[in-house]
């Protein structure tokens, strides 16, 4: 193979991670926010096939904001999202702030809530005005269906 145009097995596996704890999961996931990592991982030469799940496009309120984040279909972002990963159907209400978080399907961050360095499993509800903050080395984890 011509190494200038093809990729060897070393390239395929250079983005693997040995995850042994929550902090490792968080750090590995957050690396996906780096465009170089995404470009290497989601290379057209190695397509990733997944079950299709048609959903409405994500809505981003012009008054809110979304910076350096990965956002799946069906989200409703009316607050501020920065450096985060949002799965399908996550809702961030007006005045809410989400920074450095991983929010799974159907999570809701209500009006005025502030969450930083939080991993929220599916169907979590963070109430109005609630402030939750973990740390990059020790993110706060909310279990499936939790209401805070």
N, C-alpha and C. Protein backbone atom coordinates (compact mmCIF):
# COMPACT_ATOMS: atom_id res chain seq x y z
N UNK A 1 0.83 -1.19 0.00
CA UNK A 1 0.00 0.00 0.00
C UNK A 1 0.87 1.25 0.00
N UNK A 2 0.39 2.28 -0.63
CA UNK A 2 1.04 3.58 -0.61
C UNK A 2 0.64 4.28 0.67
N UNK A 3 1.60 4.48 1.57
CA UNK A 3 1.26 5.04 2.88
C UNK A 3 0.78 6.48 2.82
N UNK A 4 1.00 7.16 1.71
CA UNK A 4 0.53 8.54 1.63
C UNK A 4 -0.97 8.63 1.38
N UNK A 5 -1.57 7.55 0.87
CA UNK A 5 -3.00 7.61 0.57
C UNK A 5 -3.83 6.58 1.34
N UNK A 6 -3.20 5.64 2.00
CA UNK A 6 -3.98 4.63 2.71
C UNK A 6 -3.62 4.65 4.19
N UNK A 7 -4.44 3.99 4.94
CA UNK A 7 -4.26 3.99 6.38
C UNK A 7 -4.01 2.57 6.85
N UNK A 8 -3.02 2.40 7.68
CA UNK A 8 -2.71 1.08 8.20
C UNK A 8 -3.48 0.81 9.48
N UNK A 9 -3.30 -0.41 10.01
CA UNK A 9 -4.00 -0.79 11.23
C UNK A 9 -3.60 0.09 12.41
N UNK A 10 -2.37 0.59 12.42
CA UNK A 10 -1.94 1.47 13.50
C UNK A 10 -2.81 2.71 13.57
N UNK A 11 -3.20 3.23 12.41
CA UNK A 11 -4.08 4.41 12.39
C UNK A 11 -5.46 4.08 12.89
N UNK A 12 -5.94 2.89 12.55
CA UNK A 12 -7.27 2.48 12.96
C UNK A 12 -7.37 2.42 14.48
N UNK A 13 -6.34 1.94 15.14
CA UNK A 13 -6.40 1.72 16.57
C UNK A 13 -5.78 2.82 17.42
N UNK A 14 -5.26 3.87 16.82
CA UNK A 14 -4.60 4.88 17.64
C UNK A 14 -5.58 5.68 18.49
N UNK A 15 -6.86 5.60 18.21
CA UNK A 15 -7.85 6.33 19.00
C UNK A 15 -8.57 5.45 20.01
N UNK A 16 -8.12 4.22 20.20
CA UNK A 16 -8.78 3.37 21.19
C UNK A 16 -8.41 3.82 22.60
N UNK A 17 -9.23 3.46 23.55
CA UNK A 17 -8.99 3.85 24.93
C UNK A 17 -9.31 2.67 25.84
N UNK A 18 -8.53 2.55 26.89
CA UNK A 18 -8.80 1.55 27.93
C UNK A 18 -9.46 2.31 29.07
N UNK A 19 -10.77 2.17 29.18
CA UNK A 19 -11.54 2.95 30.15
C UNK A 19 -11.82 2.07 31.37
N UNK A 20 -11.38 2.55 32.52
CA UNK A 20 -11.53 1.76 33.74
C UNK A 20 -12.36 2.46 34.80
N UNK A 21 -12.68 3.73 34.58
CA UNK A 21 -13.46 4.46 35.59
C UNK A 21 -14.23 5.59 34.92
N UNK A 22 -15.04 6.27 35.70
CA UNK A 22 -15.89 7.34 35.17
C UNK A 22 -15.04 8.48 34.61
N UNK A 23 -13.97 8.85 35.29
CA UNK A 23 -13.11 9.93 34.82
C UNK A 23 -12.50 9.58 33.46
N UNK A 24 -12.13 8.34 33.27
CA UNK A 24 -11.57 7.89 31.99
C UNK A 24 -12.62 7.93 30.88
N UNK A 25 -13.84 7.53 31.21
CA UNK A 25 -14.93 7.60 30.24
C UNK A 25 -15.18 9.05 29.84
N UNK A 26 -15.22 9.93 30.84
CA UNK A 26 -15.48 11.34 30.59
C UNK A 26 -14.38 11.93 29.70
N UNK A 27 -13.12 11.69 30.05
CA UNK A 27 -11.99 12.23 29.28
C UNK A 27 -11.99 11.70 27.85
N UNK A 28 -12.22 10.41 27.68
CA UNK A 28 -12.25 9.83 26.33
C UNK A 28 -13.39 10.39 25.50
N UNK A 29 -14.54 10.57 26.11
CA UNK A 29 -15.68 11.12 25.40
C UNK A 29 -15.42 12.57 25.00
N UNK A 30 -14.86 13.34 25.90
CA UNK A 30 -14.61 14.76 25.62
C UNK A 30 -13.56 14.96 24.52
N UNK A 31 -12.71 13.97 24.30
CA UNK A 31 -11.74 14.07 23.19
C UNK A 31 -12.46 14.15 21.84
N UNK A 32 -13.69 13.67 21.79
CA UNK A 32 -14.45 13.74 20.54
C UNK A 32 -14.76 15.18 20.12
N UNK A 33 -14.62 16.12 21.03
CA UNK A 33 -14.86 17.52 20.70
C UNK A 33 -13.71 18.11 19.87
N UNK A 34 -12.59 17.41 19.84
CA UNK A 34 -11.44 17.84 19.03
C UNK A 34 -11.70 17.44 17.58
N UNK A 35 -11.76 18.41 16.65
CA UNK A 35 -12.05 18.08 15.25
C UNK A 35 -11.07 17.07 14.64
N UNK A 36 -9.81 17.10 15.03
CA UNK A 36 -8.83 16.14 14.49
C UNK A 36 -9.16 14.72 14.92
N UNK A 37 -9.62 14.55 16.15
CA UNK A 37 -10.00 13.23 16.64
C UNK A 37 -11.23 12.74 15.88
N UNK A 38 -12.23 13.60 15.73
CA UNK A 38 -13.45 13.21 14.98
C UNK A 38 -13.11 12.85 13.55
N UNK A 39 -12.26 13.64 12.90
CA UNK A 39 -11.91 13.38 11.51
C UNK A 39 -11.22 12.02 11.37
N UNK A 40 -10.36 11.70 12.32
CA UNK A 40 -9.66 10.42 12.26
C UNK A 40 -10.60 9.27 12.57
N UNK A 41 -11.45 9.44 13.56
CA UNK A 41 -12.36 8.37 13.98
C UNK A 41 -13.44 8.10 12.94
N UNK A 42 -14.02 9.16 12.38
CA UNK A 42 -15.11 9.02 11.43
C UNK A 42 -14.60 9.21 10.00
N UNK A 43 -13.57 8.49 9.67
CA UNK A 43 -12.94 8.56 8.36
C UNK A 43 -13.84 7.91 7.30
N UNK A 44 -14.01 8.55 6.14
CA UNK A 44 -14.85 7.97 5.08
C UNK A 44 -14.35 6.61 4.58
N UNK A 45 -13.05 6.33 4.76
CA UNK A 45 -12.51 5.04 4.35
C UNK A 45 -13.00 3.90 5.25
N UNK A 46 -13.47 4.25 6.44
CA UNK A 46 -13.97 3.25 7.40
C UNK A 46 -15.32 3.72 7.91
N UNK A 47 -16.36 3.60 7.11
CA UNK A 47 -17.67 4.09 7.56
C UNK A 47 -18.17 3.34 8.78
N UNK A 48 -18.92 4.04 9.59
CA UNK A 48 -19.53 3.44 10.77
C UNK A 48 -21.02 3.29 10.46
N UNK A 49 -21.50 2.07 10.55
CA UNK A 49 -22.90 1.80 10.26
C UNK A 49 -23.65 1.67 11.58
N UNK A 50 -24.78 2.33 11.67
CA UNK A 50 -25.58 2.27 12.89
C UNK A 50 -27.05 2.19 12.49
N UNK A 51 -27.85 1.78 13.45
CA UNK A 51 -29.29 1.72 13.24
C UNK A 51 -29.80 3.14 12.98
N UNK A 52 -30.57 3.30 11.93
CA UNK A 52 -31.13 4.62 11.64
C UNK A 52 -32.23 4.92 12.61
N UNK A 53 -32.29 6.17 12.98
CA UNK A 53 -33.35 6.62 13.87
C UNK A 53 -33.72 8.02 13.44
N UNK A 54 -34.66 8.11 12.55
CA UNK A 54 -35.05 9.42 12.03
C UNK A 54 -35.70 10.25 13.12
N UNK A 55 -35.21 11.46 13.25
CA UNK A 55 -35.76 12.39 14.24
C UNK A 55 -35.76 13.78 13.63
N UNK A 56 -36.53 14.63 14.21
CA UNK A 56 -36.56 16.02 13.74
C UNK A 56 -35.19 16.66 13.94
N UNK A 57 -34.91 17.67 13.17
CA UNK A 57 -33.66 18.40 13.33
C UNK A 57 -33.60 19.05 14.70
N UNK A 58 -32.40 19.33 15.14
CA UNK A 58 -32.22 20.04 16.40
C UNK A 58 -32.60 21.50 16.23
N UNK A 59 -33.25 22.06 17.25
CA UNK A 59 -33.59 23.49 17.24
C UNK A 59 -32.62 24.20 18.17
N UNK A 60 -31.98 25.25 17.66
CA UNK A 60 -31.09 26.08 18.48
C UNK A 60 -31.62 27.50 18.46
N UNK A 61 -32.10 27.95 19.59
CA UNK A 61 -32.64 29.30 19.72
C UNK A 61 -31.51 30.31 19.50
N UNK A 62 -31.73 31.30 18.63
CA UNK A 62 -30.69 32.31 18.40
C UNK A 62 -30.30 33.07 19.66
N UNK A 63 -31.19 33.14 20.65
CA UNK A 63 -30.88 33.81 21.91
C UNK A 63 -29.99 32.95 22.81
N UNK A 64 -30.00 31.65 22.58
CA UNK A 64 -29.15 30.74 23.35
C UNK A 64 -27.79 30.68 22.67
N UNK A 65 -27.13 29.58 22.76
CA UNK A 65 -25.85 29.44 22.08
C UNK A 65 -25.33 28.03 22.24
N UNK A 66 -24.60 27.58 21.23
CA UNK A 66 -24.01 26.26 21.27
C UNK A 66 -22.62 26.35 20.65
N UNK A 67 -21.58 26.10 21.47
CA UNK A 67 -20.20 26.26 21.03
C UNK A 67 -19.42 24.98 21.31
N UNK A 68 -18.63 24.54 20.33
CA UNK A 68 -17.74 23.38 20.47
C UNK A 68 -18.43 22.20 21.15
N UNK A 69 -19.54 21.79 20.58
CA UNK A 69 -20.32 20.69 21.15
C UNK A 69 -20.78 19.74 20.07
N UNK A 70 -21.06 18.51 20.46
CA UNK A 70 -21.67 17.52 19.56
C UNK A 70 -23.13 17.38 19.99
N UNK A 71 -24.03 17.61 19.05
CA UNK A 71 -25.46 17.62 19.37
C UNK A 71 -26.18 16.69 18.40
N UNK A 72 -26.89 15.74 18.93
CA UNK A 72 -27.62 14.76 18.11
C UNK A 72 -28.96 15.37 17.67
N UNK A 73 -29.64 14.64 16.79
CA UNK A 73 -30.95 15.08 16.28
C UNK A 73 -31.99 15.18 17.39
N UNK A 74 -32.97 16.04 17.14
CA UNK A 74 -34.12 16.12 18.01
C UNK A 74 -33.94 16.94 19.27
N UNK A 75 -32.77 17.57 19.44
CA UNK A 75 -32.55 18.38 20.64
C UNK A 75 -33.24 19.74 20.51
N UNK A 76 -33.54 20.34 21.65
CA UNK A 76 -34.14 21.67 21.71
C UNK A 76 -33.24 22.50 22.62
N UNK A 77 -32.42 23.35 22.01
CA UNK A 77 -31.45 24.13 22.77
C UNK A 77 -31.88 25.58 22.77
N UNK A 78 -32.36 26.02 23.93
CA UNK A 78 -32.76 27.42 24.07
C UNK A 78 -31.85 28.15 25.05
N UNK A 79 -31.05 27.41 25.79
CA UNK A 79 -30.08 27.99 26.71
C UNK A 79 -28.69 27.98 26.11
N UNK A 80 -27.69 27.94 26.95
CA UNK A 80 -26.29 27.98 26.53
C UNK A 80 -25.64 26.61 26.70
N UNK A 81 -24.99 26.13 25.63
CA UNK A 81 -24.29 24.84 25.67
C UNK A 81 -22.86 25.08 25.18
N UNK A 82 -21.88 24.63 25.97
CA UNK A 82 -20.49 24.84 25.60
C UNK A 82 -19.68 23.58 25.95
N UNK A 83 -18.92 23.09 24.98
CA UNK A 83 -18.02 21.97 25.22
C UNK A 83 -18.71 20.74 25.77
N UNK A 84 -19.84 20.37 25.16
CA UNK A 84 -20.65 19.26 25.69
C UNK A 84 -21.07 18.29 24.59
N UNK A 85 -21.56 17.14 25.01
CA UNK A 85 -22.05 16.11 24.10
C UNK A 85 -23.50 15.84 24.49
N UNK A 86 -24.42 16.07 23.55
CA UNK A 86 -25.85 15.89 23.81
C UNK A 86 -26.41 14.81 22.91
N UNK A 87 -27.03 13.80 23.50
CA UNK A 87 -27.67 12.73 22.74
C UNK A 87 -29.04 13.21 22.25
N UNK A 88 -29.76 12.31 21.57
CA UNK A 88 -31.06 12.65 21.00
C UNK A 88 -32.04 13.17 22.04
N UNK A 89 -32.84 14.13 21.57
CA UNK A 89 -33.99 14.61 22.33
C UNK A 89 -33.65 15.23 23.69
N UNK A 90 -32.47 15.81 23.80
CA UNK A 90 -32.11 16.55 25.02
C UNK A 90 -32.71 17.95 24.90
N UNK A 91 -33.22 18.47 26.02
CA UNK A 91 -33.79 19.82 26.02
C UNK A 91 -33.05 20.69 27.04
N UNK A 92 -32.57 21.84 26.57
CA UNK A 92 -31.92 22.82 27.43
C UNK A 92 -32.77 24.08 27.36
N UNK A 93 -33.47 24.38 28.44
CA UNK A 93 -34.42 25.49 28.43
C UNK A 93 -33.73 26.85 28.53
N UNK A 94 -34.48 27.90 28.24
CA UNK A 94 -33.97 29.27 28.29
C UNK A 94 -33.33 29.55 29.65
N UNK A 95 -32.18 30.22 29.60
CA UNK A 95 -31.49 30.60 30.83
C UNK A 95 -30.67 29.49 31.46
N UNK A 96 -30.77 28.27 30.94
CA UNK A 96 -29.98 27.16 31.47
C UNK A 96 -28.57 27.21 30.87
N UNK A 97 -27.59 26.74 31.63
CA UNK A 97 -26.20 26.71 31.19
C UNK A 97 -25.69 25.28 31.32
N UNK A 98 -25.12 24.76 30.22
CA UNK A 98 -24.56 23.41 30.19
C UNK A 98 -23.12 23.55 29.70
N UNK A 99 -22.15 23.15 30.53
CA UNK A 99 -20.74 23.26 30.15
C UNK A 99 -20.00 21.98 30.52
N UNK A 100 -19.30 21.43 29.54
CA UNK A 100 -18.49 20.25 29.78
C UNK A 100 -19.29 19.05 30.23
N UNK A 101 -20.47 18.85 29.66
CA UNK A 101 -21.36 17.78 30.10
C UNK A 101 -21.56 16.72 29.01
N UNK A 102 -21.98 15.55 29.45
CA UNK A 102 -22.44 14.48 28.57
C UNK A 102 -23.87 14.18 29.01
N UNK A 103 -24.83 14.53 28.16
CA UNK A 103 -26.24 14.36 28.49
C UNK A 103 -26.86 13.34 27.54
N UNK A 104 -27.39 12.28 28.11
CA UNK A 104 -27.97 11.21 27.30
C UNK A 104 -29.43 11.49 26.97
N UNK A 105 -29.99 10.64 26.13
CA UNK A 105 -31.33 10.76 25.55
C UNK A 105 -32.39 11.21 26.57
N UNK A 106 -33.22 12.16 26.11
CA UNK A 106 -34.38 12.63 26.86
C UNK A 106 -34.05 13.35 28.17
N UNK A 107 -32.83 13.83 28.32
CA UNK A 107 -32.49 14.61 29.50
C UNK A 107 -33.02 16.03 29.33
N UNK A 108 -33.50 16.62 30.41
CA UNK A 108 -34.02 17.99 30.39
C UNK A 108 -33.27 18.81 31.43
N UNK A 109 -32.75 19.96 30.98
CA UNK A 109 -32.13 20.93 31.89
C UNK A 109 -33.07 22.13 31.88
N UNK A 110 -33.76 22.32 33.01
CA UNK A 110 -34.81 23.33 33.05
C UNK A 110 -34.27 24.74 33.23
N UNK A 111 -35.16 25.69 33.06
CA UNK A 111 -34.86 27.11 33.07
C UNK A 111 -33.98 27.51 34.28
N UNK A 112 -32.89 28.22 33.98
CA UNK A 112 -32.03 28.76 35.03
C UNK A 112 -31.09 27.77 35.69
N UNK A 113 -31.16 26.50 35.31
CA UNK A 113 -30.25 25.50 35.89
C UNK A 113 -28.85 25.70 35.31
N UNK A 114 -27.84 25.36 36.11
CA UNK A 114 -26.45 25.43 35.66
C UNK A 114 -25.81 24.08 35.95
N UNK A 115 -25.30 23.42 34.91
CA UNK A 115 -24.64 22.13 35.09
C UNK A 115 -23.27 22.17 34.41
N UNK A 116 -22.26 21.77 35.16
CA UNK A 116 -20.88 21.74 34.65
C UNK A 116 -20.25 20.40 35.02
N UNK A 117 -19.62 19.78 34.04
CA UNK A 117 -18.92 18.51 34.24
C UNK A 117 -19.84 17.46 34.85
N UNK A 118 -20.98 17.28 34.18
CA UNK A 118 -22.00 16.32 34.64
C UNK A 118 -22.22 15.28 33.53
N UNK A 119 -22.35 14.03 33.92
CA UNK A 119 -22.77 12.96 33.02
C UNK A 119 -24.18 12.57 33.48
N UNK A 120 -25.16 12.80 32.62
CA UNK A 120 -26.55 12.48 32.97
C UNK A 120 -27.03 11.34 32.08
N UNK A 121 -27.44 10.25 32.68
CA UNK A 121 -27.95 9.10 31.93
C UNK A 121 -29.32 9.48 31.33
N UNK A 122 -29.98 8.53 30.70
CA UNK A 122 -31.25 8.77 30.00
C UNK A 122 -32.33 9.30 30.94
N UNK A 123 -33.15 10.18 30.36
CA UNK A 123 -34.37 10.67 31.01
C UNK A 123 -34.13 11.33 32.37
N UNK A 124 -33.04 12.04 32.49
CA UNK A 124 -32.76 12.79 33.71
C UNK A 124 -33.43 14.15 33.61
N UNK A 125 -33.94 14.65 34.73
CA UNK A 125 -34.56 15.98 34.77
C UNK A 125 -33.84 16.79 35.83
N UNK A 126 -33.26 17.91 35.38
CA UNK A 126 -32.57 18.84 36.28
C UNK A 126 -33.48 20.05 36.40
N UNK A 127 -33.97 20.28 37.58
CA UNK A 127 -35.02 21.27 37.82
C UNK A 127 -34.57 22.71 37.66
N UNK A 128 -35.55 23.61 37.66
CA UNK A 128 -35.26 25.03 37.48
C UNK A 128 -34.37 25.57 38.59
N UNK A 129 -33.35 26.33 38.19
CA UNK A 129 -32.46 26.98 39.15
C UNK A 129 -31.47 26.08 39.86
N UNK A 130 -31.45 24.79 39.56
CA UNK A 130 -30.53 23.85 40.21
C UNK A 130 -29.11 24.09 39.68
N UNK A 131 -28.13 24.06 40.57
CA UNK A 131 -26.72 24.17 40.19
C UNK A 131 -26.02 22.87 40.55
N UNK A 132 -25.45 22.22 39.54
CA UNK A 132 -24.69 20.98 39.75
C UNK A 132 -23.33 21.14 39.11
N UNK A 133 -22.29 20.82 39.86
CA UNK A 133 -20.95 20.97 39.29
C UNK A 133 -20.03 19.86 39.76
N UNK A 134 -19.51 19.13 38.79
CA UNK A 134 -18.46 18.16 39.06
C UNK A 134 -17.14 18.81 38.70
N UNK A 135 -16.15 17.98 38.39
CA UNK A 135 -14.84 18.47 37.94
C UNK A 135 -14.39 17.61 36.78
N UNK A 136 -13.49 18.11 35.96
CA UNK A 136 -13.01 17.32 34.83
C UNK A 136 -12.45 15.99 35.28
N UNK A 137 -11.74 15.96 36.38
CA UNK A 137 -11.14 14.72 36.88
C UNK A 137 -12.12 13.89 37.70
N UNK A 138 -13.25 14.49 38.08
CA UNK A 138 -14.25 13.78 38.87
C UNK A 138 -15.64 14.30 38.53
N UNK A 139 -16.15 13.91 37.33
CA UNK A 139 -17.47 14.42 36.92
C UNK A 139 -18.58 13.87 37.82
N UNK A 140 -19.61 14.66 37.96
CA UNK A 140 -20.80 14.26 38.71
C UNK A 140 -21.66 13.38 37.81
N UNK A 141 -22.12 12.25 38.31
CA UNK A 141 -22.91 11.31 37.51
C UNK A 141 -24.32 11.21 38.08
N UNK A 142 -25.31 11.37 37.18
CA UNK A 142 -26.72 11.22 37.54
C UNK A 142 -27.27 9.98 36.85
N UNK A 143 -27.86 9.09 37.62
CA UNK A 143 -28.38 7.83 37.08
C UNK A 143 -29.64 7.99 36.26
N UNK A 144 -29.96 6.95 35.53
CA UNK A 144 -31.13 6.93 34.64
C UNK A 144 -32.39 7.33 35.39
N UNK A 145 -33.11 8.31 34.80
CA UNK A 145 -34.38 8.74 35.35
C UNK A 145 -34.29 9.62 36.59
N UNK A 146 -33.11 10.02 36.97
CA UNK A 146 -32.96 10.85 38.18
C UNK A 146 -33.65 12.19 38.00
N UNK A 147 -34.19 12.71 39.11
CA UNK A 147 -34.79 14.05 39.12
C UNK A 147 -34.12 14.84 40.23
N UNK A 148 -33.51 15.95 39.83
CA UNK A 148 -32.76 16.77 40.79
C UNK A 148 -33.39 18.15 40.84
